[in-house]
Amino acid sequence: MKTETITDNIERAAEIIRAGGLVAVPTETVYGLAGNGLDAAAVERIYEVKGRPAVKPLSLMVPGPEALDRYGADVKPGVRILAEAFWPGPLTIVVKAAEGIPPIVLAGGDTVGLRCPDSEKTLALLRACGVPLAAPSANPSGAPSPKTADEVLAYFDGAIDAVIDGGPCSLGTESTIVSLAGPGLSVLRPGALPEKMIRRRLIDGLTVVGVTGGSGTGKTTALGVLAEHGALVIDADAVYHGLCASCGPMLAEIGARFPGAVEDGTLQRKRLGELVFSDPAALADLRGITDRYVEAEIDRLLSDHAAAGGTLAAVDAINILDTNLMDYGIVTVGVTAPEETRVARLMAREGVTAEYARLRIRAQKPDEYFETNCDHTLRNDGTMEEFRRRCEALFTTILEE
């Protein structure tokens, strides 16, 4: 068999696909070896030509987001957000598979990867043939992925029906594969599209409220009201302490910068405090390390929430106005209260003396700081019910806007 080279006659390539043949197709990442993804015999031939293990599933190329409901089941809002943002482009999204996709494509599983390539010729082929394309990279398993039609022919001339010559691939790196078939988002294969960009796009679809203010002002009550509205509530301080107990890479960086602060994988808090609290430069270095990891973990929590269909989140951080968390487009709410009210709350909650409570409060930002710098301020100077009503009124307004 002679492998045909096609440049512009896309209808010819569509005829081959509809007849059960194989056509190598260009994308922005690498060339793919395409067959009718709904034809089990064509898919079996892809496995044979590539020498691909049958336990490895295949993704399907589709013409756009409109195909999600045709080939995916119970498609989550996060999937639609990513498809609208990055298709056509180097992103494969794994979802629950719809009925009708041959089991050989799924390799015995119940999920399928969907991808819309950024190639005019391949998109035209998808529209012309009217079926999704099973299209792994056009190389023998284990060999380098081809980035030109000539490289495809070097592998498969005479073994496949045709190759569409779309010129060199513009990116030359495989697509990023993410799964939204589970409770959140997981990256199955890093690729041309950075994970951070994917997660930030999901976060962009959220309303994020940043709640800040001094100790004893009533932030917990405000966050509780947001939770009643369906918000994911993230305590930045709790995130930090969790990472201190479990995040090996962060602890390794702290240990390298501050010898003796980490022993046998355990943070020595007292020793670390002795090293940083009397040295502003050292404290800044510590924050430079920990803030990166805290922000990455908050990224994960927020994007997983959005991937699962969440629309509202709240972040509790006393210093949120001074962090990169403001990049989320957060609506900031400062909670303030009279000093004596705060003193009474701290004494009751933490068992401290009035003198200690006042020293702690006066070491924090004054009410004027939050009133000047936050988008909104909630004054907690009455009863609990009065404050809850104020929270309800403000958060309802924020959500409507």
Tab-separated table of C-alpha atoms in Angstrom:
chain	number	residue	atom	x	y	z
A	1	MET	CA	0.000	0.000	0.000
A	2	LYS	CA	1.248	3.466	-0.894
A	3	THR	CA	0.654	6.140	1.738
A	4	GLU	CA	-1.039	9.130	0.133
A	5	THR	CA	0.068	12.683	0.972
A	6	ILE	CA	-2.830	15.149	1.160
A	7	THR	CA	-2.401	18.895	1.297
A	8	ASP	CA	-5.774	20.517	0.620
A	9	ASN	CA	-8.217	17.768	-0.377
A	10	ILE	CA	-9.731	17.313	3.071
A	11	GLU	CA	-12.788	15.557	1.645
A	12	ARG	CA	-10.482	12.817	0.373
A	13	ALA	CA	-9.136	12.343	3.902
A	14	ALA	CA	-12.704	12.243	5.237
A	15	GLU	CA	-13.565	9.473	2.752
A	16	ILE	CA	-10.641	7.414	4.046
A	17	ILE	CA	-11.708	7.909	7.663
A	18	ARG	CA	-15.335	6.990	6.924
A	19	ALA	CA	-14.134	3.833	5.135
A	20	GLY	CA	-12.215	2.705	8.224
A	21	GLY	CA	-8.771	3.875	7.087
A	22	LEU	CA	-6.013	5.645	8.996
A	23	VAL	CA	-4.848	9.193	8.279
A	24	ALA	CA	-2.013	10.984	10.082
A	25	VAL	CA	-3.140	14.502	10.941
A	26	PRO	CA	-1.336	17.696	11.957
A	27	THR	CA	-1.945	19.498	15.248
A	28	GLU	CA	-0.201	22.316	17.065
A	29	THR	CA	1.504	19.753	19.326
A	30	VAL	CA	2.560	16.670	17.304
A	31	TYR	CA	1.119	14.689	14.389
A	32	GLY	CA	-1.581	12.198	15.347
A	33	LEU	CA	-2.476	8.835	13.842
A	34	ALA	CA	-6.228	9.182	13.300
A	35	GLY	CA	-9.048	6.760	12.690
A	36	ASN	CA	-12.806	6.782	13.246
A	37	GLY	CA	-13.133	6.778	17.026
A	38	LEU	CA	-16.520	5.069	16.814
A	39	ASP	CA	-15.237	2.226	14.605
A	40	ALA	CA	-13.719	-0.518	16.773
A	41	ALA	CA	-11.943	-2.098	13.795
A	42	ALA	CA	-10.276	1.188	12.842
A	43	VAL	CA	-9.206	1.749	16.432
A	44	GLU	CA	-7.805	-1.777	16.636
A	45	ARG	CA	-5.729	-1.028	13.557
A	46	ILE	CA	-4.287	2.072	15.285
A	47	TYR	CA	-3.114	-0.123	18.155
A	48	GLU	CA	-1.594	-2.612	15.721
A	49	VAL	CA	0.234	-0.039	13.570
A	50	LYS	CA	1.672	1.764	16.601
A	51	GLY	CA	2.400	-1.361	18.641
A	52	ARG	CA	0.493	0.348	21.435
A	53	PRO	CA	-0.369	-1.729	24.528
A	54	ALA	CA	-4.090	-2.478	24.634
A	55	VAL	CA	-4.259	-1.369	28.282
A	56	LYS	CA	-3.575	2.250	27.279
A	57	PRO	CA	-6.792	4.112	26.364
A	58	LEU	CA	-7.075	6.554	23.452
A	59	SER	CA	-8.345	10.119	23.475
A	60	LEU	CA	-10.824	11.433	20.927
A	61	MET	CA	-10.339	14.547	18.821
A	62	VAL	CA	-13.547	16.604	18.542
A	63	PRO	CA	-14.384	19.808	16.638
A	64	GLY	CA	-15.248	21.941	19.678
A	65	PRO	CA	-17.054	22.292	23.029
A	66	GLU	CA	-20.365	21.407	21.384
A	67	ALA	CA	-19.159	17.782	21.306
A	68	LEU	CA	-18.841	17.506	25.091
A	69	ASP	CA	-22.371	16.256	25.698
A	70	ARG	CA	-22.197	13.865	22.733
A	71	TYR	CA	-19.131	11.986	23.932
A	72	GLY	CA	-19.053	12.825	27.646
A	73	ALA	CA	-21.521	11.943	30.418
A	74	ASP	CA	-22.429	14.135	33.409
A	75	VAL	CA	-20.131	16.860	32.104
A	76	LYS	CA	-19.176	19.183	34.951
A	77	PRO	CA	-19.226	22.991	34.697
A	78	GLY	CA	-15.433	23.046	35.082
A	79	VAL	CA	-15.054	20.992	31.902
A	80	ARG	CA	-17.065	23.548	29.949
A	81	ILE	CA	-15.042	26.419	31.419
A	82	LEU	CA	-11.770	24.838	30.302
A	83	ALA	CA	-13.055	23.829	26.869
A	84	GLU	CA	-14.358	27.329	26.165
A	85	ALA	CA	-11.088	28.861	27.342
A	86	PHE	CA	-8.482	26.568	25.770
A	87	TRP	CA	-10.082	24.832	22.756
A	88	PRO	CA	-8.835	24.702	20.092
A	89	GLY	CA	-5.567	24.145	21.917
A	90	PRO	CA	-3.159	21.749	23.635
A	91	LEU	CA	-5.500	20.517	26.370
A	92	THR	CA	-7.010	17.029	26.665
A	93	ILE	CA	-9.843	16.801	29.204
A	94	VAL	CA	-10.754	13.401	30.678
A	95	VAL	CA	-14.456	13.001	31.489
A	96	LYS	CA	-16.904	10.177	32.107
A	97	ALA	CA	-17.499	8.479	28.755
A	98	ALA	CA	-20.875	8.554	27.062
A	99	GLU	CA	-22.513	5.366	25.846
A	100	GLY	CA	-21.634	4.322	22.317
A	101	ILE	CA	-17.867	4.777	22.493
A	102	PRO	CA	-16.250	1.416	21.679
A	103	PRO	CA	-14.721	-0.299	24.730
A	104	ILE	CA	-11.395	-0.633	22.883
A	105	VAL	CA	-11.047	3.177	22.964
A	106	LEU	CA	-11.542	3.187	26.742
A	107	ALA	CA	-9.216	0.226	27.378
A	108	GLY	CA	-11.670	-1.234	29.847
A	109	GLY	CA	-12.298	2.013	31.742
A	110	ASP	CA	-15.283	4.347	31.907
A	111	THR	CA	-13.593	7.648	31.031
A	112	VAL	CA	-12.447	9.251	27.798
A	113	GLY	CA	-10.069	12.079	26.975
A	114	LEU	CA	-11.453	14.758	24.643
A	115	ARG	CA	-9.288	17.211	22.702
A	116	CYS	CA	-9.928	19.913	20.119
A	117	PRO	CA	-6.690	20.481	18.150
A	118	ASP	CA	-5.593	23.894	16.953
A	119	SER	CA	-5.129	22.954	13.296
A	120	GLU	CA	-7.416	24.281	10.577
A	121	LYS	CA	-6.882	21.220	8.391
A	122	THR	CA	-7.657	18.740	11.164
A	123	LEU	CA	-10.668	20.742	12.349
A	124	ALA	CA	-11.908	20.751	8.736
A	125	LEU	CA	-11.444	16.968	8.650
A	126	LEU	CA	-13.439	16.545	11.860
A	127	ARG	CA	-16.288	18.601	10.430
A	128	ALA	CA	-16.151	16.779	7.075
A	129	CYS	CA	-16.127	13.207	8.381
A	130	GLY	CA	-18.670	13.838	11.164
A	131	VAL	CA	-17.079	11.464	13.681
A	132	PRO	CA	-14.566	11.909	16.497
A	133	LEU	CA	-11.027	10.832	15.719
A	134	ALA	CA	-9.069	8.416	17.866
A	135	ALA	CA	-5.637	9.929	17.318
A	136	PRO	CA	-2.615	9.123	19.494
A	137	SER	CA	0.741	10.462	18.351
A	138	ALA	CA	1.778	9.145	14.921
A	139	ASN	CA	4.837	7.194	16.021
A	140	PRO	CA	5.625	3.613	17.007
A	141	SER	CA	5.188	3.283	20.772
A	142	GLY	CA	8.358	4.470	22.489
A	143	ALA	CA	9.703	6.434	19.491
A	144	PRO	CA	9.876	10.255	19.364
A	145	SER	CA	6.623	11.949	18.368
A	146	PRO	CA	6.661	13.333	14.800
A	147	LYS	CA	6.406	17.062	14.172
A	148	THR	CA	6.273	16.991	10.351
A	149	ALA	CA	4.555	14.891	7.699
A	150	ASP	CA	7.950	13.607	6.517
A	151	GLU	CA	8.690	12.252	9.995
A	152	VAL	CA	5.347	10.428	9.928
A	153	LEU	CA	6.212	8.881	6.559
A	154	ALA	CA	9.581	7.798	7.901
A	155	TYR	CA	7.676	5.725	10.460
A	156	PHE	CA	4.607	4.548	8.570
A	157	ASP	CA	4.982	4.959	4.793
A	158	GLY	CA	3.069	2.054	3.328
A	159	ALA	CA	1.473	1.110	6.655
A	160	ILE	CA	-1.244	3.804	6.777
A	161	ASP	CA	-3.575	5.186	4.133
A	162	ALA	CA	-2.668	8.869	4.112
A	163	VAL	CA	-1.025	11.796	5.860
A	164	ILE	CA	-2.303	15.366	5.777
A	165	ASP	CA	0.675	17.684	5.387
A	166	GLY	CA	-0.008	20.699	7.577
A	167	GLY	CA	3.604	21.786	7.848
A	168	PRO	CA	5.679	21.670	11.052
A	169	CYS	CA	3.805	21.590	14.366
A	170	SER	CA	3.901	25.027	15.987
A	171	LEU	CA	4.431	23.772	19.560
A	172	GLY	CA	6.038	20.356	19.194
A	173	THR	CA	5.072	19.282	22.732
A	174	GLU	CA	2.219	16.939	23.630
A	175	SER	CA	-1.015	18.309	25.020
A	176	THR	CA	-1.533	18.595	28.756
A	177	ILE	CA	-3.952	15.917	29.969
A	178	VAL	CA	-6.205	16.737	32.918
A	179	SER	CA	-8.992	14.719	34.486
A	180	LEU	CA	-12.223	16.172	35.821
A	181	ALA	CA	-13.864	12.766	36.116
A	182	GLY	CA	-13.202	12.711	39.880
A	183	PRO	CA	-14.012	15.182	42.662
A	184	GLY	CA	-11.518	17.833	41.519
A	185	LEU	CA	-8.876	18.420	38.868
A	186	SER	CA	-5.817	16.220	38.449
A	187	VAL	CA	-3.007	16.528	35.917
A	188	LEU	CA	-2.392	13.138	34.293
A	189	ARG	CA	0.317	14.356	31.925
A	190	PRO	CA	2.096	17.737	32.001
A	191	GLY	CA	2.339	19.218	28.528
A	192	ALA	CA	2.229	22.382	26.459
A	193	LEU	CA	-0.386	24.133	28.624
A	194	PRO	CA	0.892	24.953	32.155
A	195	GLU	CA	-1.096	23.590	35.102
A	196	LYS	CA	-1.092	26.986	36.789
A	197	MET	CA	-2.819	28.557	33.782
A	198	ILE	CA	-5.466	25.821	33.795
A	199	ARG	CA	-6.178	26.194	37.499
A	200	ARG	CA	-6.294	29.985	37.327
A	201	ARG	CA	-8.883	29.808	34.546
A	202	LEU	CA	-11.107	27.678	36.755
A	203	ILE	CA	-10.642	30.127	39.609
A	204	ASP	CA	-11.631	33.012	37.333
A	205	GLY	CA	-15.103	31.476	37.218
A	206	LEU	CA	-15.497	31.788	41.003
A	207	THR	CA	-16.654	34.632	43.175
A	208	VAL	CA	-13.929	34.780	45.838
A	209	VAL	CA	-14.467	36.797	49.004
A	210	GLY	CA	-11.415	37.617	51.093
A	211	VAL	CA	-12.303	38.068	54.758
A	212	THR	CA	-9.739	39.857	56.885
A	213	GLY	CA	-9.515	41.745	60.158
A	214	GLY	CA	-7.914	41.542	63.570
A	215	SER	CA	-8.283	38.910	66.280
A	216	GLY	CA	-11.658	38.752	67.979
A	217	THR	CA	-13.542	40.874	65.449
A	218	GLY	CA	-16.001	38.182	64.355
A	219	LYS	CA	-14.492	36.846	61.111
A	220	THR	CA	-15.624	33.319	61.989
A	221	THR	CA	-19.261	34.442	62.085
A	222	ALA	CA	-18.917	36.188	58.728
A	223	LEU	CA	-17.327	33.089	57.200
A	224	GLY	CA	-20.127	30.951	58.595
A	225	VAL	CA	-22.683	33.076	56.772
A	226	LEU	CA	-20.725	32.641	53.532
A	227	ALA	CA	-20.598	28.877	54.102
A	228	GLU	CA	-24.391	28.871	54.412
A	229	HIS	CA	-24.463	30.393	50.910
A	230	GLY	CA	-22.462	27.405	49.622
A	231	ALA	CA	-18.981	28.915	49.847
A	232	LEU	CA	-15.855	26.820	50.204
A	233	VAL	CA	-14.144	28.400	53.227
A	234	ILE	CA	-10.337	28.330	53.246
A	235	ASP	CA	-8.386	29.315	56.354
A	236	ALA	CA	-4.975	30.433	55.057
A	237	ASP	CA	-3.404	29.967	58.489
A	238	ALA	CA	-4.702	26.391	58.689
A	239	VAL	CA	-3.343	25.753	55.180
A	240	TYR	CA	0.083	26.980	56.322
A	241	HIS	CA	0.110	24.778	59.424
A	242	GLY	CA	-1.002	21.780	57.380
A	243	LEU	CA	1.872	22.305	54.947
A	244	CYS	CA	4.328	22.640	57.844
A	245	ALA	CA	3.307	19.156	58.922
A	246	SER	CA	3.160	17.456	55.533
A	247	CYS	CA	4.858	19.343	52.674
A	248	GLY	CA	8.324	17.829	52.177
A	249	PRO	CA	9.483	20.257	49.447
A	250	MET	CA	8.583	23.317	51.554
A	251	LEU	CA	10.289	21.901	54.633
A	252	ALA	CA	13.368	21.110	52.545
A	253	GLU	CA	13.580	24.729	51.378
A	254	ILE	CA	13.150	26.010	54.930
A	255	GLY	CA	15.823	23.621	56.190
A	256	ALA	CA	18.261	24.677	53.461
A	257	ARG	CA	17.780	28.389	54.220
A	258	PHE	CA	17.617	28.018	58.008
A	259	PRO	CA	19.917	25.181	59.173
A	260	GLY	CA	18.575	23.486	62.270
A	261	ALA	CA	14.982	24.615	61.686
A	262	VAL	CA	14.001	21.201	60.261
A	263	GLU	CA	15.149	17.931	61.814
A	264	ASP	CA	14.205	14.506	60.471
A	265	GLY	CA	11.487	16.109	58.332
A	266	THR	CA	9.894	17.906	61.293
A	267	LEU	CA	9.724	21.696	61.628
A	268	GLN	CA	11.334	22.955	64.835
A	269	ARG	CA	9.068	25.948	65.426
A	270	LYS	CA	10.915	27.385	68.402
A	271	ARG	CA	14.273	27.209	66.627
A	272	LEU	CA	12.804	28.771	63.492
A	273	GLY	CA	11.290	31.575	65.553
A	274	GLU	CA	14.657	32.320	67.133
A	275	LEU	CA	16.181	32.613	63.651
A	276	VAL	CA	13.605	34.870	61.993
A	277	PHE	CA	11.626	36.985	64.431
A	278	SER	CA	14.529	39.270	65.334
A	279	ASP	CA	15.779	39.487	61.733
A	280	PRO	CA	13.444	41.239	59.234
A	281	ALA	CA	15.445	39.998	56.233
A	282	ALA	CA	15.290	36.394	57.460
A	283	LEU	CA	11.553	36.732	58.115
A	284	ALA	CA	11.075	38.039	54.571
A	285	ASP	CA	12.995	35.036	53.223
A	286	LEU	CA	10.779	32.673	55.211
A	287	ARG	CA	7.633	34.317	53.882
A	288	GLY	CA	9.081	34.132	50.367
A	289	ILE	CA	9.269	30.356	50.751
A	290	THR	CA	6.030	29.661	52.604
A	291	ASP	CA	3.813	32.072	50.661
A	292	ARG	CA	4.570	30.247	47.395
A	293	TYR	CA	3.441	26.931	48.828
A	294	VAL	CA	0.402	28.372	50.616
A	295	GLU	CA	-0.730	30.151	47.442
A	296	ALA	CA	-0.229	26.980	45.364
A	297	GLU	CA	-2.317	24.964	47.835
A	298	ILE	CA	-5.055	27.614	47.836
A	299	ASP	CA	-4.915	27.493	44.014
A	300	ARG	CA	-5.530	23.763	44.208
A	301	LEU	CA	-8.404	24.056	46.670
A	302	LEU	CA	-10.135	26.828	44.734
A	303	SER	CA	-9.721	25.230	41.307
A	304	ASP	CA	-10.898	21.832	42.581
A	305	HIS	CA	-13.967	23.563	44.016
A	306	ALA	CA	-14.658	25.226	40.665
A	307	ALA	CA	-14.034	21.980	38.772
A	308	ALA	CA	-16.690	20.262	40.885
A	309	GLY	CA	-19.218	23.000	40.085
A	310	GLY	CA	-18.647	25.422	42.966
A	311	THR	CA	-19.244	29.107	42.292
A	312	LEU	CA	-18.401	30.787	45.612
A	313	ALA	CA	-15.358	30.653	47.895
A	314	ALA	CA	-14.039	32.567	50.872
A	315	VAL	CA	-10.437	32.961	51.987
A	316	ASP	CA	-9.697	33.895	55.599
A	317	ALA	CA	-6.301	35.588	55.865
A	318	ILE	CA	-5.303	38.367	58.236
A	319	ASN	CA	-2.677	39.715	55.797
A	320	ILE	CA	-4.537	38.999	52.555
A	321	LEU	CA	-4.138	42.572	51.287
A	322	ASP	CA	-0.344	42.125	51.215
A	323	THR	CA	-0.237	38.799	49.314
A	324	ASN	CA	-0.455	37.526	45.760
A	325	LEU	CA	-3.883	36.130	46.641
A	326	MET	CA	-5.204	39.512	45.492
A	327	ASP	CA	-4.466	38.298	41.943
A	328	TYR	CA	-7.654	36.226	42.175
A	329	GLY	CA	-9.748	39.373	41.815
A	330	ILE	CA	-10.901	38.896	45.394
A	331	VAL	CA	-13.672	41.040	46.836
A	332	THR	CA	-12.189	42.033	50.202
A	333	VAL	CA	-14.254	42.424	53.351
A	334	GLY	CA	-12.670	43.836	56.502
A	335	VAL	CA	-14.315	42.926	59.818
A	336	THR	CA	-13.857	45.418	62.660
A	337	ALA	CA	-15.095	45.655	66.257
A	338	PRO	CA	-14.541	47.855	69.348
A	339	GLU	CA	-11.395	47.023	71.310
A	340	GLU	CA	-13.184	46.087	74.528
A	341	THR	CA	-15.501	43.746	72.632
A	342	ARG	CA	-12.462	42.046	71.082
A	343	VAL	CA	-10.717	41.796	74.457
A	344	ALA	CA	-13.750	40.062	75.971
A	345	ARG	CA	-13.966	37.617	73.074
A	346	LEU	CA	-10.269	36.692	73.260
A	347	MET	CA	-10.456	36.184	77.012
A	348	ALA	CA	-13.464	33.909	76.676
A	349	ARG	CA	-12.188	32.017	73.633
A	350	GLU	CA	-8.526	31.558	74.502
A	351	GLY	CA	-8.385	31.975	78.268
A	352	VAL	CA	-5.888	34.864	78.105
A	353	THR	CA	-5.722	37.865	80.409
A	354	ALA	CA	-7.197	41.230	79.452
A	355	GLU	CA	-3.700	42.723	79.407
A	356	TYR	CA	-2.392	40.080	76.994
A	357	ALA	CA	-5.468	40.457	74.759
A	358	ARG	CA	-4.961	44.252	74.525
A	359	LEU	CA	-1.256	43.855	73.702
A	360	ARG	CA	-2.105	41.411	70.946
A	361	ILE	CA	-4.851	43.604	69.484
A	362	ARG	CA	-2.718	46.743	69.524
A	363	ALA	CA	0.080	44.936	67.692
A	364	GLN	CA	-2.298	44.341	64.767
A	365	LYS	CA	-3.583	46.698	62.055
A	366	PRO	CA	-6.044	49.344	63.294
A	367	ASP	CA	-9.656	49.493	62.095
A	368	GLU	CA	-8.797	52.448	59.844
A	369	TYR	CA	-6.464	50.221	57.794
A	370	PHE	CA	-9.272	47.850	56.847
A	371	GLU	CA	-11.777	50.660	56.330
A	372	THR	CA	-9.380	52.358	53.906
A	373	ASN	CA	-8.038	49.360	52.006
A	374	CYS	CA	-10.874	46.821	51.804
A	375	ASP	CA	-13.706	46.890	49.283
A	376	HIS	CA	-16.241	46.584	52.104
A	377	THR	CA	-16.199	46.804	55.894
A	378	LEU	CA	-18.447	44.992	58.378
A	379	ARG	CA	-18.665	46.638	61.809
A	380	ASN	CA	-19.375	44.148	64.586
A	381	ASP	CA	-20.508	46.387	67.426
A	382	GLY	CA	-23.906	44.956	68.335
A	383	THR	CA	-25.484	41.598	69.032
A	384	MET	CA	-24.617	38.418	67.179
A	385	GLU	CA	-27.948	38.517	65.343
A	386	GLU	CA	-27.411	42.120	64.277
A	387	PHE	CA	-23.978	41.241	62.916
A	388	ARG	CA	-25.324	38.207	61.074
A	389	ARG	CA	-27.978	40.387	59.420
A	390	ARG	CA	-25.266	42.815	58.303
A	391	CYS	CA	-23.254	39.899	56.867
A	392	GLU	CA	-26.299	38.554	55.025
A	393	ALA	CA	-27.096	41.945	53.503
A	394	LEU	CA	-23.511	42.554	52.337
A	395	PHE	CA	-22.858	39.081	50.946
A	396	THR	CA	-26.206	39.063	49.122
A	397	THR	CA	-25.190	42.332	47.458
A	398	ILE	CA	-21.756	40.964	46.521
A	399	LEU	CA	-23.267	37.823	45.008
A	400	GLU	CA	-25.840	39.815	43.022
A	401	GLU	CA	-23.077	42.017	41.630
